[in-house]
Short mmCIF file of C-alpha atoms in Angstrom, two decimals:
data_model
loop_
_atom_site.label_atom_id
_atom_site.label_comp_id
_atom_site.label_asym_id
_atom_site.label_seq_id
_atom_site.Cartn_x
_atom_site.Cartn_y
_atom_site.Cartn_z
CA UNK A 5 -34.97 -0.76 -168.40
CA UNK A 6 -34.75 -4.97 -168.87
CA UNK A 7 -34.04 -7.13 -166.03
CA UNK A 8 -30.23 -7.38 -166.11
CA UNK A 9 -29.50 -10.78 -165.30
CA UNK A 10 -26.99 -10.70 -163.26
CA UNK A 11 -25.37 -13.49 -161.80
CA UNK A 12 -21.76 -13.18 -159.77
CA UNK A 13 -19.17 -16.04 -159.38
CA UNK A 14 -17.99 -16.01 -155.94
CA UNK A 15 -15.91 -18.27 -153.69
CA UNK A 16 -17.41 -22.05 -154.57
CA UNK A 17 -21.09 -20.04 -154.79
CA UNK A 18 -22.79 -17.65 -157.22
CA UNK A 19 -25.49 -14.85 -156.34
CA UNK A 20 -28.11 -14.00 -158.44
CA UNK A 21 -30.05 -10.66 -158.97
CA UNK A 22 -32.92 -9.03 -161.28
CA UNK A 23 -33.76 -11.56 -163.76
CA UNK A 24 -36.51 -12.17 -165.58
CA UNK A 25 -39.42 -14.48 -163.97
CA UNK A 26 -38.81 -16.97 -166.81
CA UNK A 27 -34.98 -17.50 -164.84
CA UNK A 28 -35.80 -17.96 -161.64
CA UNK A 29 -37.38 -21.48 -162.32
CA UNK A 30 -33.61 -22.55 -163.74
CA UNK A 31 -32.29 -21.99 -160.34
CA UNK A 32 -33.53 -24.59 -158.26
CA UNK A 33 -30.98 -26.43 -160.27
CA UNK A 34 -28.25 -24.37 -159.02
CA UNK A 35 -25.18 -26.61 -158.87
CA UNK A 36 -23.60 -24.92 -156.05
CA UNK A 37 -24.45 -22.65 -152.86
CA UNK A 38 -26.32 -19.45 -153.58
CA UNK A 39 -27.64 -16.42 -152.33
CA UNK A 40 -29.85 -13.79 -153.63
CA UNK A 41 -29.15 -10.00 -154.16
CA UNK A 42 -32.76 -8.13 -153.81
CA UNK A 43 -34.36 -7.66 -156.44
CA UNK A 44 -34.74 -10.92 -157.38
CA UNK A 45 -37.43 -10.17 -160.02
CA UNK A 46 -37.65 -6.39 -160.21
CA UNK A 47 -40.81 -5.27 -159.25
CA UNK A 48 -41.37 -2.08 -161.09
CA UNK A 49 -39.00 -1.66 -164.25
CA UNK A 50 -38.75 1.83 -164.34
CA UNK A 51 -36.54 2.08 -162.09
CA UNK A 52 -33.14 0.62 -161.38
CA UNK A 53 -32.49 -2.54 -159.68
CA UNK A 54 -30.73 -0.96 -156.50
CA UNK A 55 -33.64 1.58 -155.76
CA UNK A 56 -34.94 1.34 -152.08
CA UNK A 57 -36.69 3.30 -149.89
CA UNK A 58 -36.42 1.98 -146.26
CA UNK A 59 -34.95 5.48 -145.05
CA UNK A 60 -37.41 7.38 -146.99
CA UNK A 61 -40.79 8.03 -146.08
CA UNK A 62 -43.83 7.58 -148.27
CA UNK A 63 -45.25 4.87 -149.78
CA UNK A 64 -42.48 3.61 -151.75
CA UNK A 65 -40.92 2.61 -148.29
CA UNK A 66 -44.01 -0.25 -148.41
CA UNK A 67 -43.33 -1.04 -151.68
CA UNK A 68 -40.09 -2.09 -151.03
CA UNK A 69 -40.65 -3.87 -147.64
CA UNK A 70 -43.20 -5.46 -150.29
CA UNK A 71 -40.58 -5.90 -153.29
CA UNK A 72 -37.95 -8.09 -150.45
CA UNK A 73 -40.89 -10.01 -149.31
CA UNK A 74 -41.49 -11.67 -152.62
CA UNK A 75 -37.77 -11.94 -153.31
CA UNK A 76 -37.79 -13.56 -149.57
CA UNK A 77 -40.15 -16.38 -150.54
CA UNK A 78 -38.64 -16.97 -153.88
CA UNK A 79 -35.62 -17.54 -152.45
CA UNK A 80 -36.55 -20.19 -149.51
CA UNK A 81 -38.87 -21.48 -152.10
CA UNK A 82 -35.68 -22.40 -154.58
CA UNK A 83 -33.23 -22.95 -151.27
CA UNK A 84 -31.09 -19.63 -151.31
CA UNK A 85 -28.85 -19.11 -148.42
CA UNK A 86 -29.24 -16.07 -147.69
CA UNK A 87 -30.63 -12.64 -149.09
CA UNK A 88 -28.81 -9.25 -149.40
CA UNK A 89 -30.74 -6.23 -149.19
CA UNK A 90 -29.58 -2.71 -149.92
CA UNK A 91 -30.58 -0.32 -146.61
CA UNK A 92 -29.60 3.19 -148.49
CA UNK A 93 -30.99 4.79 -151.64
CA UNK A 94 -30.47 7.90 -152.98
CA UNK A 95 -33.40 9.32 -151.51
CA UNK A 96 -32.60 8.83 -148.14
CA UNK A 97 -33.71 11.35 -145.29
CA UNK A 98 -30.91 14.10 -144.29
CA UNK A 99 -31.67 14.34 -140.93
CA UNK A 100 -29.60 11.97 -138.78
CA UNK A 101 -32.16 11.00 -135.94
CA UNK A 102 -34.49 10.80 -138.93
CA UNK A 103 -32.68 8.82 -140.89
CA UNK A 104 -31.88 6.05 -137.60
CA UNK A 105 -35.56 5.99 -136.50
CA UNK A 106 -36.33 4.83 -139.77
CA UNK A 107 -33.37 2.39 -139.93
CA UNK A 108 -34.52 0.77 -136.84
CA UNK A 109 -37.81 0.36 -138.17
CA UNK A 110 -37.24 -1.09 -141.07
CA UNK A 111 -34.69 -2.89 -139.42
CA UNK A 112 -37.73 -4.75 -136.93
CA UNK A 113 -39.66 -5.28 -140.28
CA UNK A 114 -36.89 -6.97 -141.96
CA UNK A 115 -36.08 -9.04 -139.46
CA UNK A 116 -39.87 -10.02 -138.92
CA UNK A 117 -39.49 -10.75 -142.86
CA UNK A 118 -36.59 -12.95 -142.75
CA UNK A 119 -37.79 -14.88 -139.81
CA UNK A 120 -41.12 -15.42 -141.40
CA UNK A 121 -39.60 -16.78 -144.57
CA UNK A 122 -36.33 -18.68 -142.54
CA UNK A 123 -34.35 -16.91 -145.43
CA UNK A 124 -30.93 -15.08 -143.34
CA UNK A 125 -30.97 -11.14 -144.34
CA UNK A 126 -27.97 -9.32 -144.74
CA UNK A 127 -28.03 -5.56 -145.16
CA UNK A 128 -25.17 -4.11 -147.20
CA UNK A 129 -24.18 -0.86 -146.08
CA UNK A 130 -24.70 2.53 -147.91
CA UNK A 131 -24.92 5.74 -147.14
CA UNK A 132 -23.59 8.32 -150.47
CA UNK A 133 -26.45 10.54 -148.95
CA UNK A 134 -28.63 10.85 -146.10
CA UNK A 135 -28.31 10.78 -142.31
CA UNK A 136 -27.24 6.86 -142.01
CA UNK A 137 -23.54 6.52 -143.18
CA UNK A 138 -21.42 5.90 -140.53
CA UNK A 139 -19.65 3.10 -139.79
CA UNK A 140 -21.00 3.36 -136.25
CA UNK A 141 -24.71 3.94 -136.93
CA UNK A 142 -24.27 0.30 -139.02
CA UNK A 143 -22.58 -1.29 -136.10
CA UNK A 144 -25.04 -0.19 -133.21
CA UNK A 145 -27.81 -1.69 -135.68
CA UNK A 146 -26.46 -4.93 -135.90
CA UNK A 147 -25.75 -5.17 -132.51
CA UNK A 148 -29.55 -4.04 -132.02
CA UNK A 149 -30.80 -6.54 -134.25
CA UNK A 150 -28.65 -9.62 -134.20
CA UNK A 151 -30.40 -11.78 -136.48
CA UNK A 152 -29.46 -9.07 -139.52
CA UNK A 153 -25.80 -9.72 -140.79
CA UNK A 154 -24.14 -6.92 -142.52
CA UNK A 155 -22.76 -7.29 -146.05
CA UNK A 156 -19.72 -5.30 -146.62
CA UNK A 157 -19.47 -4.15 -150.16
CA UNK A 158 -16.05 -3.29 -149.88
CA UNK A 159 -15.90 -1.35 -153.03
CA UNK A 160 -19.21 0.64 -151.49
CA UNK A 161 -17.56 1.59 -148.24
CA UNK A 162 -14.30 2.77 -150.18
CA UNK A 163 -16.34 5.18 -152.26
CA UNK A 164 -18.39 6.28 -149.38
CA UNK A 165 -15.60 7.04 -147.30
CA UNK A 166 -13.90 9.21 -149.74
CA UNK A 167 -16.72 11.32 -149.90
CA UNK A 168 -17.35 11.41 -146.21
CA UNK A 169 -13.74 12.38 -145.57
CA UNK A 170 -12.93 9.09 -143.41
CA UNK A 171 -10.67 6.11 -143.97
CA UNK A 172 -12.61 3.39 -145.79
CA UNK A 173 -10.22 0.64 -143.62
CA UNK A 174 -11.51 2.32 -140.19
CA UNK A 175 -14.67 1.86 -141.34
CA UNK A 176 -13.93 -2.35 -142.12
CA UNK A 177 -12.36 -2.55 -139.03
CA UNK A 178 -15.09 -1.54 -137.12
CA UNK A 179 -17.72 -3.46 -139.55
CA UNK A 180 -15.65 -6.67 -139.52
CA UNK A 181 -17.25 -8.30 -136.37
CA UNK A 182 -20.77 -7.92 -137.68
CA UNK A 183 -19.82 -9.32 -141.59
CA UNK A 184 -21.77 -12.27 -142.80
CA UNK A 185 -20.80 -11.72 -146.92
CA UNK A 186 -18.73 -9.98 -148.50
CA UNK A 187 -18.68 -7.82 -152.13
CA UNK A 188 -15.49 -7.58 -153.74
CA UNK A 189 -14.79 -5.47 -157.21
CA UNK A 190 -12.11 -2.61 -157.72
CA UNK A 191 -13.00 1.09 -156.97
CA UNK A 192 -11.05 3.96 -157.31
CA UNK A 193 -12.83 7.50 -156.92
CA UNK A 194 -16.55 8.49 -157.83
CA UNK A 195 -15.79 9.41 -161.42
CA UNK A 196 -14.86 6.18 -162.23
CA UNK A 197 -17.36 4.57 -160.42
CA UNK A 198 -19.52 6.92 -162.49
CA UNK A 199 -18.38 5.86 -165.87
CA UNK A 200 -17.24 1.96 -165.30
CA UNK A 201 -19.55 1.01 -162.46
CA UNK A 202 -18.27 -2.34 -160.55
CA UNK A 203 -14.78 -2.62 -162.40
CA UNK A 204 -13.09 -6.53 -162.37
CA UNK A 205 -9.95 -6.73 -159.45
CA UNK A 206 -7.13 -6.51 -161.07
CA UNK A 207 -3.59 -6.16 -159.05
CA UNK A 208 -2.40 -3.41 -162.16
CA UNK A 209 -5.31 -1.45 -160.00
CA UNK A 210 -3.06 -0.73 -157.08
CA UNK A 211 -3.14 1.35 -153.72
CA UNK A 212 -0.42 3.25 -154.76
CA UNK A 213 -2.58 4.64 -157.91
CA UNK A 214 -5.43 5.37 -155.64
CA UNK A 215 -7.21 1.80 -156.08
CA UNK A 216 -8.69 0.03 -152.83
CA UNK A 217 -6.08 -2.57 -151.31
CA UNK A 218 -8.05 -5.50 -151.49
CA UNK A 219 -5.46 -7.24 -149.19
CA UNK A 220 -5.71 -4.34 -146.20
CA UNK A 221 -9.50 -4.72 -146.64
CA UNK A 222 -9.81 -8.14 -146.41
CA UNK A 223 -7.61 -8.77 -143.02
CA UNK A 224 -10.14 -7.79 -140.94
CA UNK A 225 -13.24 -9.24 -141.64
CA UNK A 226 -11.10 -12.34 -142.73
CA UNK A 227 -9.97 -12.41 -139.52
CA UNK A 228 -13.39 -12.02 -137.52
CA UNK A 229 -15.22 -14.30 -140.15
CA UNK A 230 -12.33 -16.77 -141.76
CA UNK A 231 -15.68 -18.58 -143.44
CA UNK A 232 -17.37 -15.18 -144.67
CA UNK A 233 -18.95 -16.15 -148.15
CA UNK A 234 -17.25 -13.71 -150.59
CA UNK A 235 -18.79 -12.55 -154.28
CA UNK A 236 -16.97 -10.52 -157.27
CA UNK A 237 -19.43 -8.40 -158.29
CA UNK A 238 -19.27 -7.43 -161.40
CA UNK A 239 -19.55 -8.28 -164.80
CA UNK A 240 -16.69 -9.14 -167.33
CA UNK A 241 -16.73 -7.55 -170.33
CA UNK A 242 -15.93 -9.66 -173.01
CA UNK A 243 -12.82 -7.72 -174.57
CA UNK A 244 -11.42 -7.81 -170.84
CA UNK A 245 -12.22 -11.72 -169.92
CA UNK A 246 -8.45 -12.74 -170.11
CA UNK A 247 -7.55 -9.33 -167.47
CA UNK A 248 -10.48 -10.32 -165.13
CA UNK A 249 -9.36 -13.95 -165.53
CA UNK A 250 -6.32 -13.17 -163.91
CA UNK A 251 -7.37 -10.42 -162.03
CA UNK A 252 -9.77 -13.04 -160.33
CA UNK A 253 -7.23 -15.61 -159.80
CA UNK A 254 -4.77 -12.73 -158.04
CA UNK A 255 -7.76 -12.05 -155.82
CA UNK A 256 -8.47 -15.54 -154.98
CA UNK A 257 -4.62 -15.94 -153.94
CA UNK A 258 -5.15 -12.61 -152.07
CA UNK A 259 -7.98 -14.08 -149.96
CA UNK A 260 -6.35 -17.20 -149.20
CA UNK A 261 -2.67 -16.10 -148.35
CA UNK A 262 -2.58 -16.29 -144.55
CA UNK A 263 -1.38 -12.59 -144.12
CA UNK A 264 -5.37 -11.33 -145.69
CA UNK A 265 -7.08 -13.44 -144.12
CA UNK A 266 -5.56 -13.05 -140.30
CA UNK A 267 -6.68 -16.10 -138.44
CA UNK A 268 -6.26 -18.49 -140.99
#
């Protein structure tokens, strides 16, 4: 499984994930803002990029405390502006108390992280399975730990909520005063997800065919954090670039019209 490369236009930045340690020298060039997506440089390549541990015990919870460290001093070493780290895996403990004690722990070790490397950390929320899911749980941890932002992967939290049972734009609104970046692609329902992955906004993808409004979404957090950085992420394909051209260029009008973005 290679190192995928991945880097994601967003709003006047990019972010950068899993590439290969011959790539990471090219970005202290960066021409513009960016942030980092943990992995940088994926530790172990038999497994996927987005494989954690924090709400797992065993040893592979060290091993990824370990695997953010080094992407932590990569990044302040080549002048990121922040780091996103996934808090949920897929092998996340069931048992709710569980599940928080360990999200408050790893929660104190991240934070000890970031401040040791002066990189910001920003936890994108999860939660397909185990005890930490709710929009609630994410908020009381923020609000425990002040110097964590939360990235909301709006795409994530629509998914999630579908399978919870929950409106995914309850669970913005009550994330939107702890957002410090935002993830942006179109989701639908879990089978999709399952064959596409992170699909390019589009407004043909519409609410009323049972595609995430981007515009309700946005309002929110816009309106909490008018500055929030924002990233698309996910990858054109190349018999789709002129869609997710102007797919991109209806969501950049979406984020800037007044009525999405609240306080502006």
């Amino acid at each position: 499984m290679p190192p995928t490369h991945t880097v994601h236009p967003g709003l006047g930045r990019v972010e950068v994930s899993d590439v290969s340690p011959e790539t990471v020298a090219s970005l202290a060039a960066a021409p513009r803002p960016f942030s980092v997506h943990a992995p940088l440089v994926r530790a172990r390549l038999d497994r996927p990029p987005w494989a954690v541990f924090f709400l797992a015990d065993g040893p592979e919870r060290e091993q990824s405390l370990a695997e953010l460290g080094t992407t932590l001093a990569t990044a302040a070493a080549l002048g990121a502006e922040y780091v996103v780290v996934h808090l949920n895996g897929r092998a996340d403990v069931p048992e709710e108390r569980r599940a928080e004690r360990l999200a408050y722990e790893a929660a104190a070790r991240i934070v000890a992280l970031s401040g040791r490397h002066r990189v910001p950390v920003h936890v994108e929320c999860g939660g397909y399975g185990g005890g930490f899911h709710r929009a609630g749980q994410f908020s009381a941890l923020a609000r425990a730990f002040p110097e964590l932002g939360l990235c909301l992967d709006v795409g994530h939290l629509w998914l999630i909520a579908r399978e919870r049972g929950r409106s995914a734009y309850a669970d913005i609104e009550a994330l939107a005063p702890h957002a410090r970046s935002l993830h942006l692609w179109a989701a639908r329902d879990l089978p999709t997800y399952h064959r596409h992955g992170h699909l390019p906004l589009h407004p043909a993808r519409s609410a009323g065919d049972g595609w995430l409004d981007l515009r309700r979404a946005l309002g929110p957090v816009l309106a909490h954090r008018p500055e929030c950085p924002i990233i698309f992420e996910y990858t054109w394909p190349a018999s789709g670039a002129p869609a997710a051209a102007e797919g991109l260029r209806w969501a950049v009008d979406t984020i800037e019209d007044p009525r999405s973005a609240g306080a502006r």
